[in-house]
Short mmCIF file of C-alpha atoms in Angstrom, two decimals:
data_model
loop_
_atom_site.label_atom_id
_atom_site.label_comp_id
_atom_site.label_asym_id
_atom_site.label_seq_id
_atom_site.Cartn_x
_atom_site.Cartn_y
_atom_site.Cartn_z
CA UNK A 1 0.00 0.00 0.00
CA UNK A 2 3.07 2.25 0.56
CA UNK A 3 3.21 2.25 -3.27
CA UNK A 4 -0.47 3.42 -3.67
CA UNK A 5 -0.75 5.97 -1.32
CA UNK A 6 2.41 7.98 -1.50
CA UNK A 7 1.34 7.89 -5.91
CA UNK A 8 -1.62 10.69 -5.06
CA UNK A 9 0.99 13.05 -2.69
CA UNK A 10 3.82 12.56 -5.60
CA UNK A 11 1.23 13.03 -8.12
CA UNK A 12 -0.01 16.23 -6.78
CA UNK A 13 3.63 17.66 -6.02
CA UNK A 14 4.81 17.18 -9.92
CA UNK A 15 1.28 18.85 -10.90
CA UNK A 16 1.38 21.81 -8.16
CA UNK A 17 -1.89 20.33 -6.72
CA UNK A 18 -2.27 20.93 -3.22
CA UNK A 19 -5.48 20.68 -1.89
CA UNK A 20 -5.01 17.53 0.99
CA UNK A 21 -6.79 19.02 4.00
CA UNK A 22 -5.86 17.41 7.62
CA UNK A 23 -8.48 16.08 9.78
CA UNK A 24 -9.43 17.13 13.08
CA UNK A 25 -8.13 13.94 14.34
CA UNK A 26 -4.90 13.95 13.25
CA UNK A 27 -4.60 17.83 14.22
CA UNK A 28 -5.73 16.85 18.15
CA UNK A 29 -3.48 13.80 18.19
CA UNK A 30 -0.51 15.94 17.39
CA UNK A 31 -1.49 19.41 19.06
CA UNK A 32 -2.15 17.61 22.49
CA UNK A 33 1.63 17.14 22.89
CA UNK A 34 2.19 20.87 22.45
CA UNK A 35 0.14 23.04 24.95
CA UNK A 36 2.54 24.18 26.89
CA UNK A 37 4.03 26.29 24.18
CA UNK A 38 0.96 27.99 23.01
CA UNK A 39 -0.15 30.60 26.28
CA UNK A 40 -0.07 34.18 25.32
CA UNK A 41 0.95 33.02 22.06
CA UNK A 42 -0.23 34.63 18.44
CA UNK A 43 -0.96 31.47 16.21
CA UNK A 44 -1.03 31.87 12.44
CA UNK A 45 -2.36 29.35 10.33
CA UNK A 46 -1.13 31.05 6.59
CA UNK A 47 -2.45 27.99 4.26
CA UNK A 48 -5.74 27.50 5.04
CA UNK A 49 -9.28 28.65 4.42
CA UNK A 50 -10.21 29.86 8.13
CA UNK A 51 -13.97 29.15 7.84
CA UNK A 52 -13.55 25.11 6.81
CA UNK A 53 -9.67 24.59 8.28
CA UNK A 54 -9.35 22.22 11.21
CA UNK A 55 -6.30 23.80 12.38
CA UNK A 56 -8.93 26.86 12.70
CA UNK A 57 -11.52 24.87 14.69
CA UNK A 58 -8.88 22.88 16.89
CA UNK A 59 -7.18 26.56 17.77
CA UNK A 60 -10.93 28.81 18.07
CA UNK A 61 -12.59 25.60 20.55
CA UNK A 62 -9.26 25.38 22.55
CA UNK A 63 -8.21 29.22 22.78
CA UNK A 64 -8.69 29.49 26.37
CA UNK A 65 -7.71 25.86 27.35
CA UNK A 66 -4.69 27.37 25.52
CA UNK A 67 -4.09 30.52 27.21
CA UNK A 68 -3.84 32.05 23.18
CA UNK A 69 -3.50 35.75 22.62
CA UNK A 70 -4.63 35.53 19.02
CA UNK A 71 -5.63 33.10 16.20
CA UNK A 72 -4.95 34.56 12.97
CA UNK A 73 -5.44 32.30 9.51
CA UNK A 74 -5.34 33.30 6.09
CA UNK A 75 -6.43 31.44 2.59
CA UNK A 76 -5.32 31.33 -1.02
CA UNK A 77 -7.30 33.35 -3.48
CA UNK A 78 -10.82 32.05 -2.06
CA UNK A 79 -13.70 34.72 -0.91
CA UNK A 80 -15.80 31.71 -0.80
CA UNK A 81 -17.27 28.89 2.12
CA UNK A 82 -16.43 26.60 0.06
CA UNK A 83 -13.44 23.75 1.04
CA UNK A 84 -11.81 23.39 -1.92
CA UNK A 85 -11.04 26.37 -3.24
CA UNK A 86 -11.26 27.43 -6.83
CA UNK A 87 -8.57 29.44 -6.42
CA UNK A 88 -10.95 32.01 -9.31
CA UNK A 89 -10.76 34.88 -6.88
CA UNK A 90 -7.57 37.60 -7.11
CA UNK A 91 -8.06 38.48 -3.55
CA UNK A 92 -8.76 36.80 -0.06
CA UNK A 93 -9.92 37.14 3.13
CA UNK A 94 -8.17 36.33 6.75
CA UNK A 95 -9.63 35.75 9.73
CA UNK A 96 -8.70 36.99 13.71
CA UNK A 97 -10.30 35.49 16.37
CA UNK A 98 -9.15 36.83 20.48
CA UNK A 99 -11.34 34.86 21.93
CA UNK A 100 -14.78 33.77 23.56
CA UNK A 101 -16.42 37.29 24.50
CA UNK A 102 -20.01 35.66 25.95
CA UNK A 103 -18.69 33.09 27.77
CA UNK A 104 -20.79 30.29 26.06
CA UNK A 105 -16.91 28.70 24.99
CA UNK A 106 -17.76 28.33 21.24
CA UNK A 107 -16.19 30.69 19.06
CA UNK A 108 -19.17 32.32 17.59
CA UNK A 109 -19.18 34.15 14.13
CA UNK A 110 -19.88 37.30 15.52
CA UNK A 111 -16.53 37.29 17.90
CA UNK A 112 -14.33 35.99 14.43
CA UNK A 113 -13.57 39.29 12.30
CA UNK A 114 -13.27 38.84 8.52
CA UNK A 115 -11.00 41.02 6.98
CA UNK A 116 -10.09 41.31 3.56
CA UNK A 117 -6.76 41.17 1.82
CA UNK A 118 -5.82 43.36 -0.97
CA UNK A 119 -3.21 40.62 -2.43
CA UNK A 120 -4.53 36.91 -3.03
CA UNK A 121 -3.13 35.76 0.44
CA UNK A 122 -0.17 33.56 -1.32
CA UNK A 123 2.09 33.23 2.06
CA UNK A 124 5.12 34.98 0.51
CA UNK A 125 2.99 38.16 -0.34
CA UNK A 126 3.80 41.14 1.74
CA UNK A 127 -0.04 41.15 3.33
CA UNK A 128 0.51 37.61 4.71
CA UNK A 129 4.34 38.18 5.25
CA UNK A 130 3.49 41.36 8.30
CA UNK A 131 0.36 38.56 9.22
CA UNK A 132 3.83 36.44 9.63
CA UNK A 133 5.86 39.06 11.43
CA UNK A 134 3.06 39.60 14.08
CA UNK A 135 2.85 36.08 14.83
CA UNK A 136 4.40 33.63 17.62
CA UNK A 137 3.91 30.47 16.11
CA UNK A 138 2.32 28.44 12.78
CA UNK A 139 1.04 25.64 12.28
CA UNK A 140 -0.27 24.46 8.83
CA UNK A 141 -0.18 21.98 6.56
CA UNK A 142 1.77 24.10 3.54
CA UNK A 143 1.62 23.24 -0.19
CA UNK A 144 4.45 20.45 -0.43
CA UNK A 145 4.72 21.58 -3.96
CA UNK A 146 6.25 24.96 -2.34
CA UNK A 147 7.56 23.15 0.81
CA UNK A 148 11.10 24.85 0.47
CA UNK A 149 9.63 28.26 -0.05
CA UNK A 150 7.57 27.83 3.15
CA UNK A 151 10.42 26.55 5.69
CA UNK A 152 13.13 28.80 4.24
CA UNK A 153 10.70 31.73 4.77
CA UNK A 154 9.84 30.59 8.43
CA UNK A 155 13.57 30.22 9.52
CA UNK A 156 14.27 33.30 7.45
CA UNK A 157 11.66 35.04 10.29
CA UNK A 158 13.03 32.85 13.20
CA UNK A 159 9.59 31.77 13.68
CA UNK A 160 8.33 28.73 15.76
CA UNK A 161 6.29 26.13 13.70
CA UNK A 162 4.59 23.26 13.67
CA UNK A 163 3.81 22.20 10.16
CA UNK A 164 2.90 18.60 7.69
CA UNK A 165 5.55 17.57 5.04
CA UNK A 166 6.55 14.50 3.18
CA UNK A 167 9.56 12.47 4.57
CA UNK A 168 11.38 13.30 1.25
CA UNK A 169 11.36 16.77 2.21
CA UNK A 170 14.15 15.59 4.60
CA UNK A 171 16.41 15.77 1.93
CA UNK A 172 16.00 19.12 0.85
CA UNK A 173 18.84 21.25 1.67
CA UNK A 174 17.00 23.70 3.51
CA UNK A 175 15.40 20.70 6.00
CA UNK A 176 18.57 18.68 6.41
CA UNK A 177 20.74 21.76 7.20
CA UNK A 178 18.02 23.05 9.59
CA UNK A 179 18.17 18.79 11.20
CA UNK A 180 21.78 18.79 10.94
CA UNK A 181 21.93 22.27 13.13
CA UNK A 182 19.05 21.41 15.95
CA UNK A 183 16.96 23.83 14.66
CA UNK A 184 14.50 21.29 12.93
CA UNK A 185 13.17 17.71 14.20
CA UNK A 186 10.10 15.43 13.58
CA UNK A 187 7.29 15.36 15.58
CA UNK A 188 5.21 12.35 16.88
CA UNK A 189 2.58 11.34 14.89
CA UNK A 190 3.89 10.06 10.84
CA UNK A 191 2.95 7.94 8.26
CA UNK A 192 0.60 5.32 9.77
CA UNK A 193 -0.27 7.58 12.60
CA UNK A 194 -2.13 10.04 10.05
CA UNK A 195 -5.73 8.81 9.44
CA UNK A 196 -5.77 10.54 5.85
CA UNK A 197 -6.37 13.50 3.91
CA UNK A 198 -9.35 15.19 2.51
CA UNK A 199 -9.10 15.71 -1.21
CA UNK A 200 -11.64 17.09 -3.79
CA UNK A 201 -13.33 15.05 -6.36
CA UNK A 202 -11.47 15.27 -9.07
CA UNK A 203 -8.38 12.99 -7.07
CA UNK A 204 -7.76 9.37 -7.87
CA UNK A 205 -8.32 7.58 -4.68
CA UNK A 206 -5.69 4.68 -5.43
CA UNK A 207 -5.43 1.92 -2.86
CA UNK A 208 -7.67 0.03 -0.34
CA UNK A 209 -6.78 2.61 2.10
CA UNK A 210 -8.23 5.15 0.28
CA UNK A 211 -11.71 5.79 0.96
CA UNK A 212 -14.89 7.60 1.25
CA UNK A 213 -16.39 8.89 4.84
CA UNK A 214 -19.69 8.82 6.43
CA UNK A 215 -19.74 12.56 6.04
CA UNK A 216 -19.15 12.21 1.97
CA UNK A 217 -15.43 13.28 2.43
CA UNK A 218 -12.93 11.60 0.28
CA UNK A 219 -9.63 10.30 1.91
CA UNK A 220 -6.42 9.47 1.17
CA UNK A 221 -3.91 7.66 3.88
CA UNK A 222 0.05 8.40 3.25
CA UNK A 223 2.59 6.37 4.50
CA UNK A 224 5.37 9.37 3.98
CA UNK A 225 3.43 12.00 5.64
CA UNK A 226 5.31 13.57 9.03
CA UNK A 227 4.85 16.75 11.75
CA UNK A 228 8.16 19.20 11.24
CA UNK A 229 8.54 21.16 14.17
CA UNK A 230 10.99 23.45 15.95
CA UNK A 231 9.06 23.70 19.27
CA UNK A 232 10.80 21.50 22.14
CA UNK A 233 9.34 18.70 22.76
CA UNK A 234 10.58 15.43 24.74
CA UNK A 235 10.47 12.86 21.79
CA UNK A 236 13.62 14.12 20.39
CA UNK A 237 15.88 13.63 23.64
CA UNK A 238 14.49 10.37 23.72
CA UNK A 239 17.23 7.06 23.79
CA UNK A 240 17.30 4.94 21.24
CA UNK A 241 17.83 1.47 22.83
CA UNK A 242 20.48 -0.17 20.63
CA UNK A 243 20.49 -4.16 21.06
CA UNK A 244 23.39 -5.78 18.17
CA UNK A 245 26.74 -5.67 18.46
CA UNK A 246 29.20 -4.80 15.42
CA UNK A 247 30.04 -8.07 13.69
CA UNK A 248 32.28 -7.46 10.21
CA UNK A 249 30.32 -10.13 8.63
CA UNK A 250 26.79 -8.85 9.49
CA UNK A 251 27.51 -5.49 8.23
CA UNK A 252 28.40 -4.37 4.86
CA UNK A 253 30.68 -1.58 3.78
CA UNK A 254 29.38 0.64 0.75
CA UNK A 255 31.85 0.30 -2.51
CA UNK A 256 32.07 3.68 -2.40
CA UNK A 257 31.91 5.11 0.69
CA UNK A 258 34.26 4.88 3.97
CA UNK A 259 30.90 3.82 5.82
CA UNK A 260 28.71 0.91 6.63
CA UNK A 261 25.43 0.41 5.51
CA UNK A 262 21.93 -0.06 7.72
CA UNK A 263 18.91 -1.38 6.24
CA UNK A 264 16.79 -0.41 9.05
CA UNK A 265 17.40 1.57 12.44
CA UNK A 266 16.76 -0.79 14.89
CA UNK A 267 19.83 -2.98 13.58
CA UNK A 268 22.51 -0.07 14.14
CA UNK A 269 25.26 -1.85 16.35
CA UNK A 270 25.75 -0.20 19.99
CA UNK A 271 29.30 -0.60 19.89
CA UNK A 272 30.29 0.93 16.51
CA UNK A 273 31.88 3.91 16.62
CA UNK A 274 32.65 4.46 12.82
CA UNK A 275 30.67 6.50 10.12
CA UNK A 276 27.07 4.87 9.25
CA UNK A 277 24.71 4.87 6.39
CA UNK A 278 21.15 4.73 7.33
CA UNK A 279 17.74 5.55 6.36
CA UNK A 280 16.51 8.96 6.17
CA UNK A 281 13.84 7.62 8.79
CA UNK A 282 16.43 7.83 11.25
CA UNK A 283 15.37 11.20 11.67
CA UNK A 284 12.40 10.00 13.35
CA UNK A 285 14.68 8.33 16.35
CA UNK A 286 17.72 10.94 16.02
CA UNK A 287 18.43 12.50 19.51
CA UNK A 288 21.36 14.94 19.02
CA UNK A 289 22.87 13.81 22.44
CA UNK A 290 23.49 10.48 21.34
CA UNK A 291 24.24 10.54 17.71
CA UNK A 292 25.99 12.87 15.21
CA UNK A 293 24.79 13.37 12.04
CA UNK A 294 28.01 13.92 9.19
CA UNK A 295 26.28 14.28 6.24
CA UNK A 296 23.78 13.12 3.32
CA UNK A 297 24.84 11.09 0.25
CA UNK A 298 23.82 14.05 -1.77
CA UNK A 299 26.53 15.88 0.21
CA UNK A 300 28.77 13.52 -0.60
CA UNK A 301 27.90 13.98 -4.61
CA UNK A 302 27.82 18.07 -4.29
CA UNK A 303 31.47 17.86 -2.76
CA UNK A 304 31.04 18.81 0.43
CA UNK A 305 31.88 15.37 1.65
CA UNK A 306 35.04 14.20 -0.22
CA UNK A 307 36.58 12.78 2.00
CA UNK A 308 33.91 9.60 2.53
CA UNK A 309 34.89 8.70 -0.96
CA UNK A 310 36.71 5.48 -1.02
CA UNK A 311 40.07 6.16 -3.22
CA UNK A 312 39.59 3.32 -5.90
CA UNK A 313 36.24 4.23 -6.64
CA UNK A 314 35.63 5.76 -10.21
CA UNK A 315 31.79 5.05 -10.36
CA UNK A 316 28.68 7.15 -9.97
CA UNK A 317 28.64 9.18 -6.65
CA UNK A 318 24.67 9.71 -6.67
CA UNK A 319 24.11 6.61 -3.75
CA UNK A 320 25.78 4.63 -1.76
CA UNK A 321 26.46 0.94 -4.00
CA UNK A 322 26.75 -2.36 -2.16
CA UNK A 323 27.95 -4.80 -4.86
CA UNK A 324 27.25 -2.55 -6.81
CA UNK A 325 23.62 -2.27 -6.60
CA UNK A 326 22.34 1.07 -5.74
CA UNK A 327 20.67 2.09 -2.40
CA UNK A 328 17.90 4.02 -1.38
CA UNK A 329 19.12 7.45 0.02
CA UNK A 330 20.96 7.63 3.23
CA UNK A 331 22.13 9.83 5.99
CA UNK A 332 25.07 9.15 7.49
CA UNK A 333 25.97 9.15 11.32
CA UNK A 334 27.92 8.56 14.56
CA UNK A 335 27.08 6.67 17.76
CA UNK A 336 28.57 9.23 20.10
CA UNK A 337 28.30 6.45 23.04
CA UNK A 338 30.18 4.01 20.75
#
């Protein structure tokens, strides 16, 4: 099903189609990990439509079990109630809640002030970029399509975030040097752990995981879906318990790197304290107190990493070979116990 799934988000990033809205579910089983960070915080939700966005309904229902200041959300060329958005309108609205004012704790329409937008509320327009600069924290899910825009522009404004990508977006440069620096990390809930998107009607629902709710919503699961987040949380100083011990002949080294390879993370040797190759779902274990990371294979291609190249080795530099058989894409790390 991994196959299936992850063909609609792939699909949709090649075509610049970006309409997979999260579920309140999957919003609460993330956000409920988070609430100490949000009191007297400004929260800015800059990729949704306010009025249908469950990011918008977990934030308005939960302001003052929060302690918010301010819920601010904005949407993409859309003037309409409408969830999927034509995207037929030059100009959009944004919404500001502060808060229940009658004390009934629903956040009713006449305490949510629509304003409009001049621009079409694209999130690197100068409207949504002072919406940005007056804010504390986000928390979207952003078009993956533009997902280096997005976290460029949020580290660019040193701004706290809590936001849905794709596990390949790990390899971007401007993720993996944000990882590589503790300034970036991955949050709890990913792949399995999301119960789906929403997409409009004219998506493909491919796969038996794919289906059709009691409310008429269409769904898609992914199994590379993950929370990126820069807010502290206790996951990532979590240990990894390591069980094998480095034998030579249980591990291979790569033909052309000075490394060892790891099919999956729970076989990485306790007592190795050489360079490894593992998957990029490391990430999703990596605690910077016990490991180090060194590097990507793609660093190793651009140059940065010359020195991992074995000497004898006159083949392709794009992956690690074992055999020569190319490997899925790897990150490569220390055991700083080891």
């Amino acid at each position: 099903m991994r196959r299936a799934t992850n063909k609609v988000l792939q699909k949709a990033k090649r075509q610049k189609k970006d309409e997979f809205y999260t579920q309140l579910s999957d919003v609460e089983n993330e956000l409920k990990h988070y609430k100490i960070h949000f009191k007297n915080k400004i929260v800015y939700c800059n990729c949704d439509d306010p009025r249908v966005s469950n990011f918008f309904h977990y934030f308005s229902y939960n302001f003052e079990i929060l302690g918010l200041k301010k819920l601010i959300t904005t949407c993409y060329k859309n003037q309409e109630i409408d969830l999927f958005s034509t995207s037929n309108s030059d100009k959009a609205i944004y919404l500001e809640y502060n808060g229940d004012k009658n004390n009934n704790k629903v956040p009713d329409i006449n305490e949510i002030e629509t304003l409009k937008l001049n621009g079409d509320g694209d999130f690197r327009s100068l409207e949504s970029i002072e919406l940005l600069k007056k804010s504390d924290i986000v928390v979207t899910n952003p078009p993956f399509s533009l997902f280096r825009e997005y976290i460029k522009q949020l580290h660019e404004f040193n701004k706290k975030f809590l936001i849905i990508g794709t596990w390949n977006a790990i390899s971007y440069n401007e993720v993996f040097n944000l990882i590589m620096e503790n300034k970036l990390w991955i949050g709890f809930n990913s792949n399995r752990n999301f119960s789906g998107f929403i997409v409009p009607e004219n998506y493909n629902l491919y796969g038996t995981e794919a289906k059709i709710d009691k409310d008429g919503n269409r769904i898609v699961s992914s199994n590379n879906t993950c929370w990126f987040t820069n807010l502290e949380i206790s996951k990532r100083n979590e240990e990894l318990i390591l069980y094998k011990k480095y034998n030579k002949n249980d591990y291979n080294e790569y033909d052309n790197y000075k490394a060892i390879n790891i099919d999956n993370v729970k076989n990485i040797p306790k007592d190795y304290n050489g360079i490894m190759g593992v998957p990029i779902t490391f990430i999703n274990k990596y605690n910077p107190n016990q490991f180090k990371i060194i590097g990507s294979d793609y660093q190793v291609k651009s140059g940065d990493l010359n020195w991992m190249i074995k000497d004898q080795w006159e083949g392709k530099l794009d992956r690690g070979y074992i055999n020569g058989k190319r490997l899925y894409s790897r990150i490569f790390i220390k055991n700083k116990r080891a």
